[in-house]
Amino acid sequence: MTENLPAFKASQELAGNNPVSNSLLGRGLAAIQTKQSLISDQNRRYRESRYIYDRIGGYTLYDFDLDNSHDQKYFQFKISDLSQCLETFISLAKQGFGKAYFPLSVICKSKINELKNENLASYYAHLAFEWCFENQFSNDPELWSDLGVIYHCGDIVDADQSVAYFWFNKAAQENNAQAQMFLGEFFMQGIGVEKDLIKGLYWYGKSTANGYMDYSCMLGAMARVEAEIGVHIDFYDLCEMYEEDYSDETNYKSAFYYYREAAEAGNTKGQVKLGHYFENGLGVPHDYDQAFSWYKRAAE
């Protein structure tokens, strides 16, 4: 009985006998690969431009006035870099790449005449809000921070500082440097939350350590804390603030950043701590040569 049953062929063999199916499959796979390649390229171009945009934005507090910069030691970007970012964001936006809408709208709203375009700023600002709002439940701290800026500025929706604080805090907890800067500002000024200069300095410090906020602004904030509430906080003190909570692993990186500043300024305790961080790979890769060097400097 079983000898009369038809034999089943492998799917590859069946597909090989059907040129139409094979052709459709090939075209389908090629289309998927092309789309994946496009998305990968879009993400790469966006990340490269967003990096520069974030550094310039954090450095100038979004007025993009690079000609009047006051601390070139810690900054290397120029208006031409921002112009290239604008071109990239426009290209991505035309392809429907939603994450490009927000930085594009901010650059077009800047004080730089050759980049300023109020019509484009308004158009892409509305697209940015719609896109961010629709995707607010995705695990994207950068998007949450951009939503915070939108609610903080109130250009598209009515300003709501409590909502802005919610988004900045959510993003900052996930180590988004832009959100950390704004959260620091909220605590410093008492915007959407009770004023707390120490917490403000804490978040300013994390943003600076992440390469976003201007270093000289951080120094100014430290001086302000001392002037307003009489509390002197140096780099070593900042490190101890971060060391109080190592459940957040990003605090190792923040502490390392300021231990290095303290060590280079000649603080012996900072030099010992820096050696300890290099020795144990805390916030930085293991480097026993560096560890020995800093221990030696501390002992001199």
mmCIF file with all atom_site columns, N, CA, C and O in Angstrom, residues 195-217:
data_model
loop_
_atom_site.group_PDB
_atom_site.id
_atom_site.type_symbol
_atom_site.label_atom_id
_atom_site.label_alt_id
_atom_site.label_comp_id
_atom_site.label_asym_id
_atom_site.label_entity_id
_atom_site.label_seq_id
_atom_site.pdbx_PDB_ins_code
_atom_site.Cartn_x
_atom_site.Cartn_y
_atom_site.Cartn_z
_atom_site.occupancy
_atom_site.B_iso_or_equiv
_atom_site.pdbx_formal_charge
_atom_site.auth_seq_id
_atom_site.auth_comp_id
_atom_site.auth_asym_id
_atom_site.auth_atom_id
_atom_site.pdbx_PDB_model_num
ATOM 1  N N  . LYS A 1 195 ? 13.730 73.468 43.875 1.00 0.00 ? 195 LYS A N  1
ATOM 2  C CA . LYS A 1 195 ? 15.115 73.858 43.642 1.00 0.00 ? 195 LYS A CA 1
ATOM 3  C C  . LYS A 1 195 ? 16.048 73.108 44.582 1.00 0.00 ? 195 LYS A C  1
ATOM 4  O O  . LYS A 1 195 ? 15.817 73.026 45.788 1.00 0.00 ? 195 LYS A O  1
ATOM 5  N N  . ASP A 1 196 ? 17.130 72.562 44.019 1.00 0.00 ? 196 ASP A N  1
ATOM 6  C CA . ASP A 1 196 ? 18.110 71.818 44.803 1.00 0.00 ? 196 ASP A CA 1
ATOM 7  C C  . ASP A 1 196 ? 19.449 71.923 44.066 1.00 0.00 ? 196 ASP A C  1
ATOM 8  O O  . ASP A 1 196 ? 19.694 71.204 43.103 1.00 0.00 ? 196 ASP A O  1
ATOM 9  N N  . LEU A 1 197 ? 20.315 72.843 44.530 1.00 0.00 ? 197 LEU A N  1
ATOM 10 C CA . LEU A 1 197 ? 21.568 73.105 43.828 1.00 0.00 ? 197 LEU A CA 1
ATOM 11 C C  . LEU A 1 197 ? 22.498 71.895 43.829 1.00 0.00 ? 197 LEU A C  1
ATOM 12 O O  . LEU A 1 197 ? 23.228 71.675 42.856 1.00 0.00 ? 197 LEU A O  1
ATOM 13 N N  . ILE A 1 198 ? 22.486 71.119 44.890 1.00 0.00 ? 198 ILE A N  1
ATOM 14 C CA . ILE A 1 198 ? 23.363 69.950 44.948 1.00 0.00 ? 198 ILE A CA 1
ATOM 15 C C  . ILE A 1 198 ? 22.934 68.901 43.920 1.00 0.00 ? 198 ILE A C  1
ATOM 16 O O  . ILE A 1 198 ? 23.765 68.332 43.208 1.00 0.00 ? 198 ILE A O  1
ATOM 17 N N  . LYS A 1 199 ? 21.626 68.658 43.832 1.00 0.00 ? 199 LYS A N  1
ATOM 18 C CA . LYS A 1 199 ? 21.146 67.718 42.809 1.00 0.00 ? 199 LYS A CA 1
ATOM 19 C C  . LYS A 1 199 ? 21.409 68.262 41.414 1.00 0.00 ? 199 LYS A C  1
ATOM 20 O O  . LYS A 1 199 ? 21.722 67.507 40.489 1.00 0.00 ? 199 LYS A O  1
ATOM 21 N N  . GLY A 1 200 ? 21.267 69.574 41.266 1.00 0.00 ? 200 GLY A N  1
ATOM 22 C CA . GLY A 1 200 ? 21.560 70.179 39.975 1.00 0.00 ? 200 GLY A CA 1
ATOM 23 C C  . GLY A 1 200 ? 23.003 69.951 39.571 1.00 0.00 ? 200 GLY A C  1
ATOM 24 O O  . GLY A 1 200 ? 23.305 69.592 38.427 1.00 0.00 ? 200 GLY A O  1
ATOM 25 N N  . LEU A 1 201 ? 23.905 70.137 40.529 1.00 0.00 ? 201 LEU A N  1
ATOM 26 C CA . LEU A 1 201 ? 25.326 69.921 40.263 1.00 0.00 ? 201 LEU A CA 1
ATOM 27 C C  . LEU A 1 201 ? 25.606 68.456 39.944 1.00 0.00 ? 201 LEU A C  1
ATOM 28 O O  . LEU A 1 201 ? 26.436 68.140 39.076 1.00 0.00 ? 201 LEU A O  1
ATOM 29 N N  . TYR A 1 202 ? 24.907 67.571 40.627 1.00 0.00 ? 202 TYR A N  1
ATOM 30 C CA . TYR A 1 202 ? 25.059 66.132 40.393 1.00 0.00 ? 202 TYR A CA 1
ATOM 31 C C  . TYR A 1 202 ? 24.770 65.804 38.929 1.00 0.00 ? 202 TYR A C  1
ATOM 32 O O  . TYR A 1 202 ? 25.560 65.115 38.267 1.00 0.00 ? 202 TYR A O  1
ATOM 33 N N  . TRP A 1 203 ? 23.652 66.303 38.408 1.00 0.00 ? 203 TRP A N  1
ATOM 34 C CA . TRP A 1 203 ? 23.275 65.974 37.036 1.00 0.00 ? 203 TRP A CA 1
ATOM 35 C C  . TRP A 1 203 ? 24.099 66.750 36.015 1.00 0.00 ? 203 TRP A C  1
ATOM 36 O O  . TRP A 1 203 ? 24.435 66.221 34.947 1.00 0.00 ? 203 TRP A O  1
ATOM 37 N N  . TYR A 1 204 ? 24.450 67.991 36.328 1.00 0.00 ? 204 TYR A N  1
ATOM 38 C CA . TYR A 1 204 ? 25.375 68.720 35.463 1.00 0.00 ? 204 TYR A CA 1
ATOM 39 C C  . TYR A 1 204 ? 26.676 67.931 35.311 1.00 0.00 ? 204 TYR A C  1
ATOM 40 O O  . TYR A 1 204 ? 27.242 67.819 34.224 1.00 0.00 ? 204 TYR A O  1
ATOM 41 N N  . GLY A 1 205 ? 27.142 67.416 36.449 1.00 0.00 ? 205 GLY A N  1
ATOM 42 C CA . GLY A 1 205 ? 28.405 66.683 36.436 1.00 0.00 ? 205 GLY A CA 1
ATOM 43 C C  . GLY A 1 205 ? 28.358 65.447 35.565 1.00 0.00 ? 205 GLY A C  1
ATOM 44 O O  . GLY A 1 205 ? 29.324 65.145 34.836 1.00 0.00 ? 205 GLY A O  1
ATOM 45 N N  . LYS A 1 206 ? 27.266 64.711 35.596 1.00 0.00 ? 206 LYS A N  1
ATOM 46 C CA . LYS A 1 206 ? 27.141 63.512 34.774 1.00 0.00 ? 206 LYS A CA 1
ATOM 47 C C  . LYS A 1 206 ? 27.101 63.886 33.295 1.00 0.00 ? 206 LYS A C  1
ATOM 48 O O  . LYS A 1 206 ? 27.697 63.206 32.451 1.00 0.00 ? 206 LYS A O  1
ATOM 49 N N  . SER A 1 207 ? 26.399 64.964 32.976 1.00 0.00 ? 207 SER A N  1
ATOM 50 C CA . SER A 1 207 ? 26.331 65.398 31.583 1.00 0.00 ? 207 SER A CA 1
ATOM 51 C C  . SER A 1 207 ? 27.702 65.815 31.074 1.00 0.00 ? 207 SER A C  1
ATOM 52 O O  . SER A 1 207 ? 28.097 65.491 29.949 1.00 0.00 ? 207 SER A O  1
ATOM 53 N N  . THR A 1 208 ? 28.450 66.537 31.901 1.00 0.00 ? 208 THR A N  1
ATOM 54 C CA . THR A 1 208 ? 29.798 66.963 31.516 1.00 0.00 ? 208 THR A CA 1
ATOM 55 C C  . THR A 1 208 ? 30.716 65.758 31.352 1.00 0.00 ? 208 THR A C  1
ATOM 56 O O  . THR A 1 208 ? 31.497 65.678 30.394 1.00 0.00 ? 208 THR A O  1
ATOM 57 N N  . ALA A 1 209 ? 30.624 64.819 32.274 1.00 0.00 ? 209 ALA A N  1
ATOM 58 C CA . ALA A 1 209 ? 31.451 63.610 32.192 1.00 0.00 ? 209 ALA A CA 1
ATOM 59 C C  . ALA A 1 209 ? 31.133 62.799 30.945 1.00 0.00 ? 209 ALA A C  1
ATOM 60 O O  . ALA A 1 209 ? 32.004 62.114 30.397 1.00 0.00 ? 209 ALA A O  1
ATOM 61 N N  . ASN A 1 210 ? 29.904 62.902 30.462 1.00 0.00 ? 210 ASN A N  1
ATOM 62 C CA . ASN A 1 210 ? 29.493 62.200 29.240 1.00 0.00 ? 210 ASN A CA 1
ATOM 63 C C  . ASN A 1 210 ? 29.833 62.991 27.984 1.00 0.00 ? 210 ASN A C  1
ATOM 64 O O  . ASN A 1 210 ? 29.451 62.603 26.879 1.00 0.00 ? 210 ASN A O  1
ATOM 65 N N  . GLY A 1 211 ? 30.550 64.109 28.146 1.00 0.00 ? 211 GLY A N  1
ATOM 66 C CA . GLY A 1 211 ? 31.020 64.876 27.000 1.00 0.00 ? 211 GLY A CA 1
ATOM 67 C C  . GLY A 1 211 ? 29.982 65.778 26.377 1.00 0.00 ? 211 GLY A C  1
ATOM 68 O O  . GLY A 1 211 ? 30.153 66.236 25.239 1.00 0.00 ? 211 GLY A O  1
ATOM 69 N N  . TYR A 1 212 ? 28.897 66.061 27.095 1.00 0.00 ? 212 TYR A N  1
ATOM 70 C CA . TYR A 1 212 ? 27.822 66.866 26.511 1.00 0.00 ? 212 TYR A CA 1
ATOM 71 C C  . TYR A 1 212 ? 27.877 68.314 26.977 1.00 0.00 ? 212 TYR A C  1
ATOM 72 O O  . TYR A 1 212 ? 28.037 69.234 26.179 1.00 0.00 ? 212 TYR A O  1
ATOM 73 N N  . MET A 1 213 ? 27.749 68.542 28.266 1.00 0.00 ? 213 MET A N  1
ATOM 74 C CA . MET A 1 213 ? 27.709 69.902 28.783 1.00 0.00 ? 213 MET A CA 1
ATOM 75 C C  . MET A 1 213 ? 29.100 70.527 28.777 1.00 0.00 ? 213 MET A C  1
ATOM 76 O O  . MET A 1 213 ? 30.107 69.853 28.981 1.00 0.00 ? 213 MET A O  1
ATOM 77 N N  . ASP A 1 214 ? 29.152 71.825 28.540 1.00 0.00 ? 214 ASP A N  1
ATOM 78 C CA . ASP A 1 214 ? 30.403 72.560 28.508 1.00 0.00 ? 214 ASP A CA 1
ATOM 79 C C  . ASP A 1 214 ? 31.106 72.484 29.863 1.00 0.00 ? 214 ASP A C  1
ATOM 80 O O  . ASP A 1 214 ? 30.519 72.767 30.907 1.00 0.00 ? 214 ASP A O  1
ATOM 81 N N  . TYR A 1 215 ? 32.380 72.149 29.833 1.00 0.00 ? 215 TYR A N  1
ATOM 82 C CA . TYR A 1 215 ? 33.161 71.992 31.058 1.00 0.00 ? 215 TYR A CA 1
ATOM 83 C C  . TYR A 1 215 ? 33.196 73.285 31.871 1.00 0.00 ? 215 TYR A C  1
ATOM 84 O O  . TYR A 1 215 ? 33.088 73.266 33.100 1.00 0.00 ? 215 TYR A O  1
ATOM 85 N N  . SER A 1 216 ? 33.351 74.416 31.196 1.00 0.00 ? 216 SER A N  1
ATOM 86 C CA . SER A 1 216 ? 33.434 75.685 31.926 1.00 0.00 ? 216 SER A CA 1
ATOM 87 C C  . SER A 1 216 ? 32.107 76.035 32.588 1.00 0.00 ? 216 SER A C  1
ATOM 88 O O  . SER A 1 216 ? 32.076 76.682 33.642 1.00 0.00 ? 216 SER A O  1
ATOM 89 N N  . CYS A 1 217 ? 31.002 75.601 31.982 1.00 0.00 ? 217 CYS A N  1
ATOM 90 C CA . CYS A 1 217 ? 29.693 75.808 32.620 1.00 0.00 ? 217 CYS A CA 1
ATOM 91 C C  . CYS A 1 217 ? 29.600 75.003 33.908 1.00 0.00 ? 217 CYS A C  1
ATOM 92 O O  . CYS A 1 217 ? 28.994 75.449 34.890 1.00 0.00 ? 217 CYS A O  1
#
